[in-house]
Structure formats: structure tokens, C-alpha cells
Short mmCIF file of C-alpha atoms and ligand atoms in Angstrom, two decimals:
data_model
loop_
_atom_site.label_atom_id
_atom_site.label_comp_id
_atom_site.label_asym_id
_atom_site.label_seq_id
_atom_site.Cartn_x
_atom_site.Cartn_y
_atom_site.Cartn_z
CA MET A 1 124.25 71.81 60.58
CA SER A 2 122.07 69.07 61.82
CA ILE A 3 120.81 66.73 59.16
CA VAL A 4 123.14 64.61 57.15
CA ALA A 5 121.40 62.60 54.50
CA GLY A 6 123.14 60.03 52.38
CA LYS A 7 122.50 59.43 48.74
CA GLN A 8 123.89 56.94 46.30
CA THR A 9 123.03 58.64 43.03
CA PHE A 10 122.65 62.10 41.61
CA GLN A 11 119.14 61.40 40.43
CA SER A 12 117.96 61.35 44.02
CA VAL A 13 119.67 64.55 45.16
CA THR A 14 117.24 67.14 46.46
CA ALA A 15 119.71 69.87 47.47
CA GLU A 16 119.91 73.10 45.47
CA THR A 17 123.66 73.13 45.20
CA ILE A 18 126.02 70.26 44.45
CA ILE A 19 129.73 70.39 45.25
CA ILE A 20 131.96 68.46 42.88
CA GLY A 21 135.75 68.08 42.77
CA VAL A 22 137.57 68.31 39.45
CA GLY A 23 141.10 66.95 39.59
CA LYS A 24 143.57 66.99 36.75
CA HIS A 25 144.11 63.28 37.28
CA ARG A 26 142.38 61.12 34.74
CA GLU A 27 140.86 58.56 37.11
CA GLN A 28 138.16 60.90 38.15
CA MET A 29 137.06 61.73 34.64
CA LYS A 30 135.57 58.30 34.16
CA ASN A 31 132.73 59.15 36.50
CA TRP A 32 131.51 62.15 34.57
CA SER A 33 129.08 59.98 32.64
CA GLU A 34 127.04 59.92 35.86
CA PHE A 35 125.94 63.40 34.95
CA SER A 36 124.35 62.39 31.72
CA PRO A 37 120.84 63.01 33.02
CA PHE A 38 121.82 66.66 33.41
CA PHE A 39 124.61 67.41 31.02
CA GLY A 40 124.98 64.70 28.47
CA GLU A 41 128.50 64.59 27.12
CA THR A 42 129.02 68.34 27.33
CA LEU A 43 130.49 68.40 30.80
CA GLU A 44 133.66 66.56 29.93
CA ALA A 45 134.07 68.83 26.93
CA TRP A 46 133.72 71.90 29.16
CA ILE A 47 136.40 70.62 31.48
CA ARG A 48 138.72 69.89 28.58
CA ALA A 49 138.04 73.32 27.12
CA GLY A 50 138.86 74.93 30.47
CA GLU A 51 135.36 76.35 31.02
CA ILE A 52 135.44 74.48 34.32
CA SER A 53 138.84 74.88 35.95
CA SER A 54 140.67 71.97 37.47
CA ASP A 55 143.32 74.31 38.89
CA ARG A 56 143.76 73.79 42.61
CA LYS A 57 141.31 75.77 44.74
CA LYS A 58 139.65 77.43 41.73
CA ILE A 59 135.89 77.37 42.13
CA THR A 60 133.62 77.46 39.10
CA LYS A 61 129.97 78.18 39.68
CA MET A 62 127.60 76.84 37.08
CA PRO A 63 123.84 77.29 36.90
CA VAL A 64 121.83 74.20 36.05
CA ALA A 65 118.55 74.28 34.22
CA THR A 66 116.86 70.93 34.68
CA ASN A 67 113.54 69.76 35.96
CA SER A 68 115.20 68.54 39.17
CA ASN A 69 115.78 70.69 42.29
CA ILE A 70 119.39 71.27 41.46
CA LYS A 71 120.00 74.95 40.75
CA ARG A 72 123.75 75.09 40.51
CA ILE A 73 126.97 73.17 40.76
CA LEU A 74 130.13 74.40 42.43
CA PHE A 75 133.11 72.76 40.77
CA VAL A 76 136.17 72.72 42.99
CA GLY A 77 139.54 72.55 41.22
CA LEU A 78 141.91 70.08 42.87
CA GLY A 79 144.98 70.29 40.64
CA GLU A 80 147.17 67.21 40.32
CA GLY A 81 145.81 64.43 42.48
CA LYS A 82 149.18 63.06 43.52
CA THR A 83 150.35 66.35 45.05
CA LEU A 84 147.03 67.17 46.73
CA THR A 85 147.45 67.33 50.53
CA GLU A 86 144.77 67.06 53.18
CA GLU A 87 145.41 70.70 54.08
CA ASN A 88 144.89 71.71 50.41
CA LEU A 89 141.58 69.91 50.45
CA ARG A 90 140.54 71.37 53.83
CA GLU A 91 141.27 74.84 52.45
CA ALA A 92 139.40 74.12 49.24
CA PHE A 93 136.37 73.14 51.32
CA GLY A 94 136.87 76.34 53.32
CA LEU A 95 136.51 78.27 50.06
CA VAL A 96 133.38 76.27 49.29
CA GLY A 97 131.97 77.35 52.68
CA LYS A 98 132.69 80.98 51.80
CA GLU A 99 130.95 80.58 48.45
CA LEU A 100 127.90 79.00 50.12
CA LYS A 101 127.82 81.93 52.55
CA ALA A 102 127.99 84.45 49.68
CA LEU A 103 125.22 82.60 47.83
CA LYS A 104 123.15 82.39 51.03
CA VAL A 105 122.77 78.67 50.52
CA ASN A 106 121.69 76.51 53.44
CA ASP A 107 121.31 73.15 51.83
CA PHE A 108 123.86 71.43 49.65
CA ALA A 109 125.19 68.08 48.53
CA VAL A 110 128.81 66.93 48.32
CA TRP A 111 129.79 64.27 45.80
CA LEU A 112 132.48 62.61 47.90
CA ASP A 113 134.05 60.31 45.31
CA SER A 114 134.86 63.23 43.05
CA PHE A 115 137.35 64.47 45.69
CA VAL A 116 139.16 61.18 46.20
CA SER A 117 142.81 61.28 45.13
CA PRO A 118 145.70 58.78 45.22
CA THR A 119 146.55 59.77 48.82
CA ILE A 120 143.18 60.86 50.23
CA GLU A 121 140.43 58.31 50.61
CA GLU A 122 136.72 58.91 50.89
CA VAL A 123 136.38 58.85 54.70
CA ASP A 124 139.05 61.52 54.89
CA VAL A 125 137.33 63.58 52.21
CA ALA A 126 134.16 63.41 54.31
CA PHE A 127 136.03 64.56 57.43
CA LEU A 128 137.72 67.45 55.63
CA ALA A 129 134.43 68.58 54.07
CA GLY A 130 132.71 68.44 57.46
CA GLU A 131 135.51 70.53 58.93
CA GLY A 132 136.38 72.92 56.09
CA ILE A 133 132.93 73.95 54.90
CA PRO A 134 131.56 75.25 58.24
CA MET A 135 134.91 76.88 59.05
CA GLY A 136 134.76 78.78 55.77
CA PHE A 137 131.07 79.59 56.27
CA TYR A 138 131.74 81.25 59.66
CA LYS A 139 130.50 84.83 60.05
CA VAL A 140 131.81 87.25 62.68
CA PRO A 141 128.83 88.32 64.82
CA HIS A 142 128.31 92.09 64.75
CA TYR A 143 126.07 94.70 66.29
CA LYS A 144 125.17 96.84 63.28
CA THR A 145 121.60 97.99 63.75
CA THR A 146 121.30 99.09 60.13
CA SER A 147 122.13 95.70 58.67
CA ASN A 148 119.30 93.94 56.85
CA GLU A 149 121.33 90.84 56.11
CA VAL A 150 119.32 87.62 56.16
CA ASP A 151 120.94 85.06 58.41
CA THR A 152 121.69 81.75 56.75
CA TYR A 153 122.82 78.52 58.35
CA LEU A 154 124.14 75.32 56.91
CA ASP A 155 121.35 73.06 58.03
CA ARG A 156 120.92 70.38 55.43
CA ILE A 157 123.64 68.33 53.82
CA GLU A 158 123.51 65.37 51.51
CA LEU A 159 126.56 63.21 51.04
CA ILE A 160 126.71 61.39 47.75
CA THR A 161 128.75 58.23 47.64
CA LYS A 162 128.80 54.81 46.15
CA GLY A 163 131.13 53.76 48.97
CA ASN A 164 130.42 53.18 52.65
CA LEU A 165 127.78 55.77 53.43
CA GLU A 166 127.61 55.14 57.17
CA GLU A 167 131.36 55.55 57.55
CA ALA A 168 131.32 58.73 55.46
CA VAL A 169 128.49 60.28 57.46
CA GLU A 170 130.22 59.50 60.74
CA SER A 171 133.47 61.01 59.55
CA PHE A 172 131.71 64.10 58.20
CA GLU A 173 130.02 64.54 61.59
CA VAL A 174 133.32 64.41 63.46
CA GLY A 175 134.66 67.05 61.07
CA GLN A 176 131.64 69.20 61.88
CA ILE A 177 132.25 68.82 65.62
CA TYR A 178 135.79 70.12 65.11
CA ALA A 179 134.60 73.05 62.99
CA GLU A 180 131.81 74.05 65.34
CA ALA A 181 134.20 74.10 68.30
CA VAL A 182 136.57 76.30 66.28
CA ASN A 183 133.69 78.64 65.46
CA GLU A 184 132.63 78.84 69.08
CA ALA A 185 136.19 79.69 70.13
CA ARG A 186 136.24 82.33 67.38
CA ASN A 187 133.04 83.81 68.81
CA LEU A 188 134.59 84.08 72.28
CA VAL A 189 137.67 85.86 70.90
CA ASN A 190 135.63 88.17 68.67
CA LEU A 191 133.38 89.26 71.55
CA PRO A 192 133.95 92.87 72.69
CA PRO A 193 135.69 93.03 76.08
CA ASN A 194 132.71 94.69 77.77
CA MET A 195 130.67 91.62 76.79
CA LEU A 196 133.20 89.01 77.88
CA THR A 197 134.50 89.59 81.41
CA PRO A 198 136.36 86.92 83.41
CA THR A 199 133.01 86.12 85.05
CA ASP A 200 131.37 85.64 81.64
CA LEU A 201 134.20 83.36 80.57
CA ALA A 202 133.71 81.29 83.73
CA ASN A 203 129.95 81.12 83.09
CA TYR A 204 130.64 79.81 79.61
CA ALA A 205 132.89 77.10 81.09
CA VAL A 206 130.14 76.13 83.54
CA GLU A 207 127.71 75.74 80.62
CA LEU A 208 130.22 73.51 78.81
CA ALA A 209 130.63 71.43 81.95
CA LYS A 210 126.88 70.95 82.23
CA GLU A 211 126.55 69.99 78.60
CA TYR A 212 129.39 67.47 78.63
CA ASP A 213 129.37 66.29 82.20
CA PHE A 214 132.78 67.71 83.15
CA GLU A 215 133.71 68.32 86.74
CA VAL A 216 134.00 72.09 87.11
CA GLU A 217 135.49 74.45 89.68
CA ILE A 218 135.42 78.25 89.54
CA LEU A 219 137.61 80.05 92.06
CA ASN A 220 136.72 83.68 92.84
CA LYS A 221 138.95 86.45 94.14
CA ALA A 222 138.56 85.60 97.83
CA GLN A 223 139.42 81.96 97.14
CA LEU A 224 142.46 82.96 95.08
CA GLU A 225 143.59 85.15 97.96
CA GLU A 226 143.13 82.24 100.31
CA LEU A 227 145.36 80.11 98.08
CA GLY A 228 147.97 82.85 97.69
CA MET A 229 147.78 83.14 93.91
CA GLY A 230 149.86 86.30 93.74
CA GLY A 231 150.42 86.01 89.99
CA ILE A 232 146.85 86.26 88.78
CA LEU A 233 145.86 88.52 91.70
CA SER A 234 148.51 91.14 91.02
CA VAL A 235 147.48 91.37 87.36
CA ASN A 236 143.89 91.76 88.51
CA GLN A 237 144.73 94.38 91.15
CA GLY A 238 143.84 97.39 88.99
CA SER A 239 140.51 96.01 87.86
CA SER A 240 136.95 96.39 89.07
CA GLU A 241 136.19 93.00 87.50
CA GLU A 242 136.92 89.96 89.68
CA PRO A 243 139.38 87.35 88.41
CA ARG A 244 138.40 83.70 87.96
CA LEU A 245 140.43 80.52 87.94
CA ILE A 246 138.51 78.02 85.86
CA THR A 247 139.13 74.26 86.09
CA LEU A 248 137.37 71.59 84.01
CA LYS A 249 138.06 67.89 84.44
CA TYR A 250 137.28 65.19 81.94
CA GLN A 251 137.94 61.75 83.40
CA ALA A 252 137.99 58.99 80.80
CA LYS A 253 139.76 56.28 82.82
CA ASP A 254 138.98 54.62 86.12
CA LYS A 255 141.99 56.22 87.70
CA TRP A 256 142.94 59.90 87.56
CA GLU A 257 146.36 59.16 86.04
CA ASP A 258 148.36 60.13 82.93
CA VAL A 259 146.59 63.44 83.12
CA LEU A 260 147.03 65.84 80.22
CA ALA A 261 146.59 69.49 81.18
CA PHE A 262 145.63 72.35 78.90
CA VAL A 263 146.42 75.70 80.49
CA GLY A 264 145.01 78.84 78.86
CA LYS A 265 145.72 82.56 79.15
CA GLY A 266 142.37 84.24 79.66
CA VAL A 267 143.25 87.94 79.77
CA THR A 268 139.92 89.43 78.68
CA TYR A 269 141.56 92.81 78.07
CA ASP A 270 145.21 93.82 78.14
CA THR A 271 145.86 97.54 78.46
CA GLY A 272 149.42 96.78 79.48
CA GLY A 273 148.77 98.16 82.96
CA TYR A 274 151.14 100.96 84.07
CA SER A 275 153.57 99.80 81.38
CA LEU A 276 150.75 101.05 79.19
CA LYS A 277 150.42 99.94 75.59
CA PRO A 278 150.60 102.65 72.92
CA ARG A 279 147.15 103.43 71.50
CA GLU A 280 147.69 101.44 68.27
CA GLY A 281 148.97 98.47 70.24
CA MET A 282 146.00 98.36 72.57
CA VAL A 283 143.26 97.97 69.99
CA GLY A 284 142.64 94.28 69.48
CA MET A 285 143.64 93.29 73.01
CA LYS A 286 140.15 91.90 73.55
CA GLY A 287 141.71 88.86 71.89
CA ASP A 288 144.17 88.28 74.73
CA MET A 289 142.03 85.37 75.91
CA GLY A 290 142.70 83.41 72.70
CA GLY A 291 144.52 80.72 74.69
CA ALA A 292 141.52 80.28 76.97
CA ALA A 293 139.25 80.05 73.92
CA ALA A 294 141.52 77.40 72.38
CA VAL A 295 141.36 75.33 75.57
CA LEU A 296 137.56 75.67 75.86
CA GLY A 297 137.11 74.82 72.17
CA ALA A 298 139.25 71.72 72.57
CA MET A 299 137.24 70.70 75.65
CA LYS A 300 134.05 71.00 73.61
CA ILE A 301 135.45 68.56 71.04
CA ILE A 302 136.60 66.25 73.83
CA GLY A 303 133.12 66.45 75.38
CA GLU A 304 131.55 65.47 72.06
CA THR A 305 133.99 62.77 70.95
CA ARG A 306 134.95 61.42 74.40
CA PRO A 307 138.51 60.17 73.80
CA LYS A 308 140.15 57.70 76.21
CA ARG A 309 142.39 60.27 77.90
CA ASN A 310 142.16 62.10 81.21
CA VAL A 311 142.23 65.84 80.59
CA VAL A 312 142.22 68.81 82.93
CA ALA A 313 141.78 72.36 81.65
CA VAL A 314 142.90 75.31 83.75
CA ILE A 315 142.26 78.90 82.69
CA GLY A 316 143.44 82.04 84.47
CA ALA A 317 140.92 84.78 83.67
CA THR A 318 141.39 88.46 84.47
CA ASP A 319 141.83 91.75 82.67
CA ASN A 320 144.93 93.92 82.99
CA MET A 321 143.86 97.45 83.88
CA VAL A 322 145.20 100.67 85.39
CA SER A 323 143.90 102.35 88.55
CA GLY A 324 145.18 103.53 91.92
CA THR A 325 145.23 99.93 93.09
CA ALA A 326 146.94 98.42 90.06
CA PHE A 327 150.27 96.61 90.38
CA LYS A 328 153.31 98.48 89.12
CA PRO A 329 156.81 97.95 87.82
CA ASP A 330 159.18 97.33 90.75
CA ASP A 331 156.53 95.41 92.70
CA VAL A 332 157.69 92.07 94.06
CA ILE A 333 154.98 89.41 94.18
CA THR A 334 154.69 85.89 95.55
CA THR A 335 153.14 83.35 93.21
CA TYR A 336 151.09 80.26 94.11
CA SER A 337 154.22 78.12 93.72
CA GLY A 338 155.99 80.18 96.39
CA LYS A 339 158.42 81.62 93.84
CA THR A 340 158.80 85.38 94.07
CA VAL A 341 158.82 87.61 90.99
CA GLU A 342 160.20 91.09 90.44
CA VAL A 343 157.76 92.87 88.13
CA LEU A 344 159.73 94.87 85.59
CA ASN A 345 156.90 95.30 83.11
CA THR A 346 153.18 95.10 83.90
CA ASP A 347 152.50 94.36 80.21
CA ALA A 348 154.26 91.02 80.65
CA GLU A 349 151.18 89.91 82.59
CA GLY A 350 150.26 86.70 80.76
CA ARG A 351 153.22 84.79 82.18
CA LEU A 352 152.21 85.77 85.74
CA VAL A 353 148.69 84.47 85.22
CA LEU A 354 149.95 81.31 83.51
CA GLY A 355 152.55 80.62 86.18
CA ASP A 356 149.82 80.28 88.81
CA ALA A 357 147.56 78.33 86.44
CA VAL A 358 150.36 75.87 85.60
CA SER A 359 151.15 75.34 89.31
CA TYR A 360 147.45 74.74 89.94
CA ALA A 361 147.23 72.24 87.06
CA LYS A 362 150.14 70.31 88.57
CA GLN A 363 148.45 70.36 91.93
CA GLN A 364 145.36 68.91 90.21
CA GLY A 365 147.45 65.94 89.08
CA ALA A 366 148.72 67.03 85.65
CA ASN A 367 151.42 64.72 84.29
CA TYR A 368 151.75 66.55 80.97
CA LEU A 369 151.29 70.28 80.46
CA ILE A 370 150.44 72.30 77.37
CA ASP A 371 149.98 76.02 77.88
CA VAL A 372 148.40 78.14 75.15
CA ALA A 373 148.61 81.90 75.14
CA THR A 374 148.67 85.09 73.13
CA LEU A 375 151.86 85.73 75.05
CA THR A 376 154.25 87.92 73.08
CA GLY A 377 154.51 90.24 70.12
CA GLY A 378 157.94 88.64 69.80
CA VAL A 379 156.52 85.48 68.25
CA ILE A 380 155.06 87.58 65.43
CA ILE A 381 158.44 89.19 64.78
CA ALA A 382 160.12 85.77 64.79
CA LEU A 383 157.63 83.68 62.81
CA GLY A 384 154.99 85.93 61.27
CA MET A 385 151.24 85.83 61.77
CA ASP A 386 150.66 82.31 60.47
CA LYS A 387 152.88 80.20 62.71
CA THR A 388 152.46 79.28 66.33
CA GLY A 389 155.70 79.42 68.29
CA ALA A 390 156.54 76.61 70.70
CA LEU A 391 158.96 75.80 73.52
CA THR A 392 159.36 72.54 75.36
CA ASN A 393 161.33 70.78 78.07
CA ASN A 394 160.68 67.30 76.66
CA GLU A 395 161.63 66.14 73.15
CA GLU A 396 159.48 63.02 73.10
CA PHE A 397 156.35 64.81 74.25
CA PHE A 398 156.92 67.53 71.70
CA GLU A 399 157.46 65.08 68.85
CA SER A 400 154.23 63.34 69.62
CA PHE A 401 152.45 66.70 69.71
CA MET A 402 153.90 67.64 66.31
CA GLU A 403 152.23 64.57 64.79
CA ALA A 404 148.88 66.05 65.79
CA THR A 405 149.75 69.37 64.14
CA ILE A 406 150.47 67.55 60.90
CA GLU A 407 147.05 65.93 61.05
CA THR A 408 145.27 69.23 61.62
CA GLY A 409 147.41 71.37 59.35
CA GLU A 410 148.18 73.93 62.07
CA PHE A 411 151.76 75.12 61.68
CA VAL A 412 153.86 75.03 64.86
CA TRP A 413 157.56 75.89 65.03
CA ARG A 414 159.78 75.34 68.01
CA LEU A 415 162.28 77.89 69.33
CA PRO A 416 165.14 77.04 71.67
CA LEU A 417 165.13 77.57 75.42
CA THR A 418 168.73 77.47 76.60
CA GLU A 419 170.36 77.49 80.02
CA SER A 420 171.49 81.06 79.40
CA ASP A 421 167.88 82.08 78.61
CA LYS A 422 166.79 80.53 81.91
CA LYS A 423 169.60 82.35 83.71
CA ARG A 424 168.25 85.66 82.47
CA ILE A 425 164.72 84.79 83.62
CA ARG A 426 166.17 83.96 87.06
CA LYS A 427 168.27 87.13 87.26
CA SER A 428 166.92 89.60 89.79
CA ASP A 429 168.35 91.49 92.76
CA MET A 430 165.00 91.34 94.48
CA ALA A 431 163.29 88.00 93.74
CA ASP A 432 163.60 84.47 92.31
CA LEU A 433 162.51 85.55 88.83
CA ASN A 434 161.95 88.70 86.80
CA ASN A 435 159.09 88.96 84.35
CA SER A 436 160.86 90.87 81.58
CA PRO A 437 164.53 90.11 80.92
CA GLY A 438 164.71 92.14 77.70
CA ARG A 439 163.33 92.59 74.23
CA ASP A 440 165.88 90.43 72.41
CA GLY A 441 164.22 87.07 71.79
CA HIS A 442 161.45 87.91 74.21
CA MET A 443 159.10 85.17 72.98
CA ILE A 444 161.60 82.79 74.59
CA PHE A 445 161.62 84.73 77.87
CA GLY A 446 157.81 84.81 77.97
CA GLY A 447 157.39 81.10 77.44
CA GLY A 448 160.50 80.25 79.43
CA PHE A 449 159.04 82.08 82.42
CA VAL A 450 156.00 79.78 82.30
CA GLY A 451 158.37 76.81 82.07
CA GLU A 452 159.81 77.77 85.47
CA PHE A 453 156.46 76.72 86.95
CA ALA A 454 156.20 73.50 84.92
CA GLU A 455 159.55 72.47 86.46
CA ASP A 456 160.23 68.80 85.57
CA THR A 457 156.76 67.94 84.29
CA PRO A 458 156.81 67.42 80.49
CA TRP A 459 155.64 70.73 79.10
CA ILE A 460 154.90 72.47 75.81
CA HIS A 461 154.31 76.18 75.49
CA LEU A 462 152.33 77.49 72.51
CA ASP A 463 152.48 81.21 71.74
CA ILE A 464 149.50 82.03 69.51
CA ALA A 465 149.86 85.84 69.56
CA GLY A 466 150.24 85.72 65.76
CA THR A 467 147.95 82.86 64.82
CA SER A 468 144.96 83.61 67.04
CA GLU A 469 143.77 86.41 64.83
CA ALA A 470 143.84 86.91 61.06
CA LYS A 471 144.42 90.42 59.76
CA ALA A 472 142.77 89.50 56.45
CA PRO A 473 140.34 86.84 55.25
CA TYR A 474 141.95 83.45 54.55
CA ASP A 475 140.75 80.19 53.00
CA LEU A 476 139.34 78.75 56.23
CA GLY A 477 137.76 81.88 57.63
CA PRO A 478 137.17 85.62 57.66
CA LYS A 479 139.32 88.36 59.17
CA GLY A 480 139.32 88.16 62.96
CA ALA A 481 139.62 85.26 65.39
CA THR A 482 140.87 82.00 63.88
CA GLY A 483 140.29 79.47 66.64
CA ALA A 484 143.99 78.56 66.49
CA MET A 485 144.99 75.35 68.31
CA VAL A 486 141.43 74.23 69.13
CA ARG A 487 141.64 71.34 66.66
CA THR A 488 145.25 70.42 67.41
CA LEU A 489 144.77 70.22 71.18
CA ALA A 490 141.74 67.98 70.70
CA ALA A 491 143.45 65.84 68.07
CA PHE A 492 146.43 65.39 70.39
CA ALA A 493 144.23 64.31 73.31
CA THR A 494 142.50 61.88 70.95
CA LYS A 495 145.56 60.25 69.46
CA THR A 496 147.48 59.70 72.71
CA LYS A 497 146.62 57.43 75.62
N1 BES B 501 149.07 90.26 75.09
C1 BES B 501 150.39 90.69 74.79
C2 BES B 501 151.00 89.98 73.60
C3 BES B 501 150.36 90.19 72.25
C4 BES B 501 150.93 91.06 71.34
C5 BES B 501 149.25 89.46 71.87
C6 BES B 501 150.36 91.24 70.10
C7 BES B 501 148.67 89.64 70.64
C8 BES B 501 149.23 90.51 69.75
C9 BES B 501 151.31 90.46 75.99
O1 BES B 501 150.70 90.49 77.23
C10 BES B 501 152.34 91.52 75.95
O2 BES B 501 151.99 92.65 76.10
N2 BES B 501 153.59 91.13 75.72
C11 BES B 501 154.66 92.04 75.65
C12 BES B 501 155.78 91.49 76.50
C13 BES B 501 156.87 92.47 76.79
C14 BES B 501 156.37 93.57 77.67
C15 BES B 501 158.00 91.75 77.46
C16 BES B 501 155.12 92.13 74.20
O3 BES B 501 155.07 91.14 73.50
O4 BES B 501 155.50 93.21 73.77
ZN1 ZN B 502 150.61 92.45 78.06
ZN1 ZN B 503 148.66 90.01 77.26
#
């Protein structure tokens, strides 16, 4: 979406489709008279008669026969204004995006004031529309040669407001930046694994760095060997694809201090290695780089919006394959930190990759660490598919992060990490740590293992194994990759100093 035009009145709208909110609250009714050129008094009567629903998230499509360009109106039910949350409104706009996609519309107008409620003002409406509509409009790229679908894009938007147009446009544009970064992260996760190798992921990061003037470093296999990164290297051992350690730096302050690090799991395919996944469990493991995608998506937003915060992104990229050279259960490896690990399960590979990436982030000056990973099936058992699981070693840091999740509407729930959990991670006859202490509460062991490498640096672990992919369509997107945590990471970097 490129052009955002602002209009003060309906008479001047040139878009085909107008989006209008219909709340149950009376205040908004008074504006209906604005429609008189098109509808006369009938509109209000239709709403009262229930022809146009004001039920929350109900969309009513109505054709318009006038001598203007307007072909149809999408009425968006908002329910009671006083209970309407920002997340409700974001989701409602997501549904609007889906409707626009189904109608193959590429130009539309949003009447901003019609969505204003007692708790949500017009600038926020503009942001949520800018974010929700393109998220809902997102289409999963496919390779069907028989498809004759016409591609549509949202390329022309008119915002209608009697308020501060400039402010609304700006806010809408920031919303769009967030949505487009989510959609790009979704594309990365949806890509088939033969089309997204660790090298491809690194190339993507280099492109981002060029576009946004980030400092970038890509370490190849020989360089990782030189550094002694036994974690990522052992996972990569069975592969014919080289691993990559990707580092992006965004420096917003004169000094490289108070550095926030985003560390992503970039396993481009997880077979489980010799602790092989069952065939049903393996399908979908192209998405095991969802953490890396979240980090790259957030960096794109940061590149666009340029917050006043130093940020370093570190991504460990490799696949986890089987071959005569692959690592095996019973192997003992030495990580970049110097800590040794007894490998009990080669399918618990993410934590090995992340351990090295976290140590590297610290070495790059990280003062705060957030790792993001599709780390365990355990988080799905514990919290379901729609909640990201978290661990932390620092209450204050975590609380401040939770404020960002409330802003973005991404649900995060913290699990405990106790001394006895840590004891089990450190229990091994052979090494300092073991990578698989057991299946009971294993989301905690997965994240807790990564925490061993964070040591005393304030750290948050986010397990997105459930939230990174949707098994069915939802209000803000189709089935497939969700772009989980892209918006929250960026919002957190933006709101903190
Ligand atoms: N990539 C998987 C976790 C996963 C599961 C992601 C389902 C997305 C959906 C991870 O590497 C893994 O295999 N974890 C194991 C850990 C176990 C061996 C301790 C798991 O969760 O079963
Ligand atoms: Zn695994
Ligand atoms: Zn994995």
C-alpha cells in the first residue's frame, strides 16, 4: 500500500469501497446524516431494523447505486463502544482486510470517526486500521501452476476524517509498517525449506541491512569453527547446507550501551536428527525458523521507524539433518561459552543453537536479552496454540516487556523456572549440562537451558512453537505463519530507552 490520501467529506471520496464502523453506542449515530447524499434517512432506519448489524465484528456488505464512484460499503459492527478494546478493533480490521481480499478490491476508504469509541481515539483507530487491514489481506504465496487467480494489492487508501488528517495519516502509516513486517516474516516462515536455506536467510538479512543501514556480519562454517561454536556446529554436522550466524546492529545512540538483543532460532528444517521425528511430527518443521523471522521482522520495523534504542539481532541458522556425519545422542559437545553439554536428544537442537547465539550476543555487548524460538511442543501442551510461553530471570525487565504485549495484543504467559529445574538441566555424569532432562514440563527445560547462557544478564525467553503458526484461519490472517512476536519485539524496543 503506497498512497494514503486524506479526505474531509464523503462527497469527495473516489474509492470504490468505503469502510464504516457501526457501534451500538448512540454518539456515533448522530453522524449518519452525513450520508444523506447517498442514502437519505434510510440508513439509520436500516441500522435500527437490524439490516446492518452493529454486533461486534459482524460485517455487512451493501451495494451502493449512486452516480459517484462508490460501489459498496462495508459496515463493521463494533458492539458496545465502552467495552470495545483495541484488540477487538484490530481484529475487526483484520476481517475487513479478508473481505477486501475476497472482493479483490485494491482501493478503499476508511471513515475514521465512525470507529471512535469512548476509549479509542481517532489516531489509534488509524493505527489499528493500518495494521489490521493488511494483516487480514495477507495471502500465503503458493506454487500452483494451474491457478488463474488475479493478484490484487492494497495500493490506494483514502482516510476520511474531520479531525487531524496529518496525524491520522502518520499513524495509519506506522500501522502499515508493522503489518508489512509481519507479512514479510510470514513469507519467510511459509517458504518451503528447499527455498529457504541458512544461506538464503543470511542473504535476506544482508538485504535488510542494506535497506536500513544496519551493520551486518555473517559468519560461515569455517568462522564458526574458528570461534568454537560447538552448539550450532554440532546441530549442523549432518547437513550438506552450511550454517550461518547472522548479526545485525542498529545503533541509535552515540555510545553502544544499554544494548537490547533479540536472539532468534533459525532452524530452517528440523528432522529431529537421529532422535528422528515421527512422520506426522516432521511435516511443518520448515517453520522452525519462526524465531529468526520474528527477529528479522522486528528489525524491519526498527529500520523503518528508527527508535532511540540500541538493538543487536543475532540469529543462529542451520538445519537439523541425519547423515553419517550427524551428531548423535551420547555426544558431548563444547559450546562457544566453554560449557560442555551431554546430548541426550538430537531433537532438542534449538537450545544448542540458541546457547551459542546468546553467548555471542553478550559478547557483542548485549545488556538485555530476549530469545525467540519455536522451541518445544511442550509449550503447546501447556498453553495451547494461541499463547506464547515465557521464562525470565528478571522481574522488572519482564514486567516492562508485558506492557508491550498489551499494546500489541499478543498474548504471553510466563512459566516458572525454579532452582530444582536448573538442577535438572545441570545434571549430567559427562558434562556441565544435558540438553533433555525429561518430558515433564519440558518447555521449562528448553528455555531454562538457554537461560544457562544468559547467566546474570536480564533475559526473557519466548517459546512461540504454538503461536508461530495457525492451524486454521483467524481474524488477523490465514492458516499458516502468523508473524508472532514481530510487532511486540518492535513495540518493546520503541517504548523503552
Ligand atoms: N522444533 C521443535 C519444537 C516444535 C514442536 C516446534 C512443534 C513447533 C511445533 C523442537 O526442536 C523439538 O523438537 N523439541 C522437542 C524437545 C524434546 C526432544 C525435549 C519437543 O518439543 O518435543
Ligand atoms: Zn527438534
Ligand atoms: Zn526445532
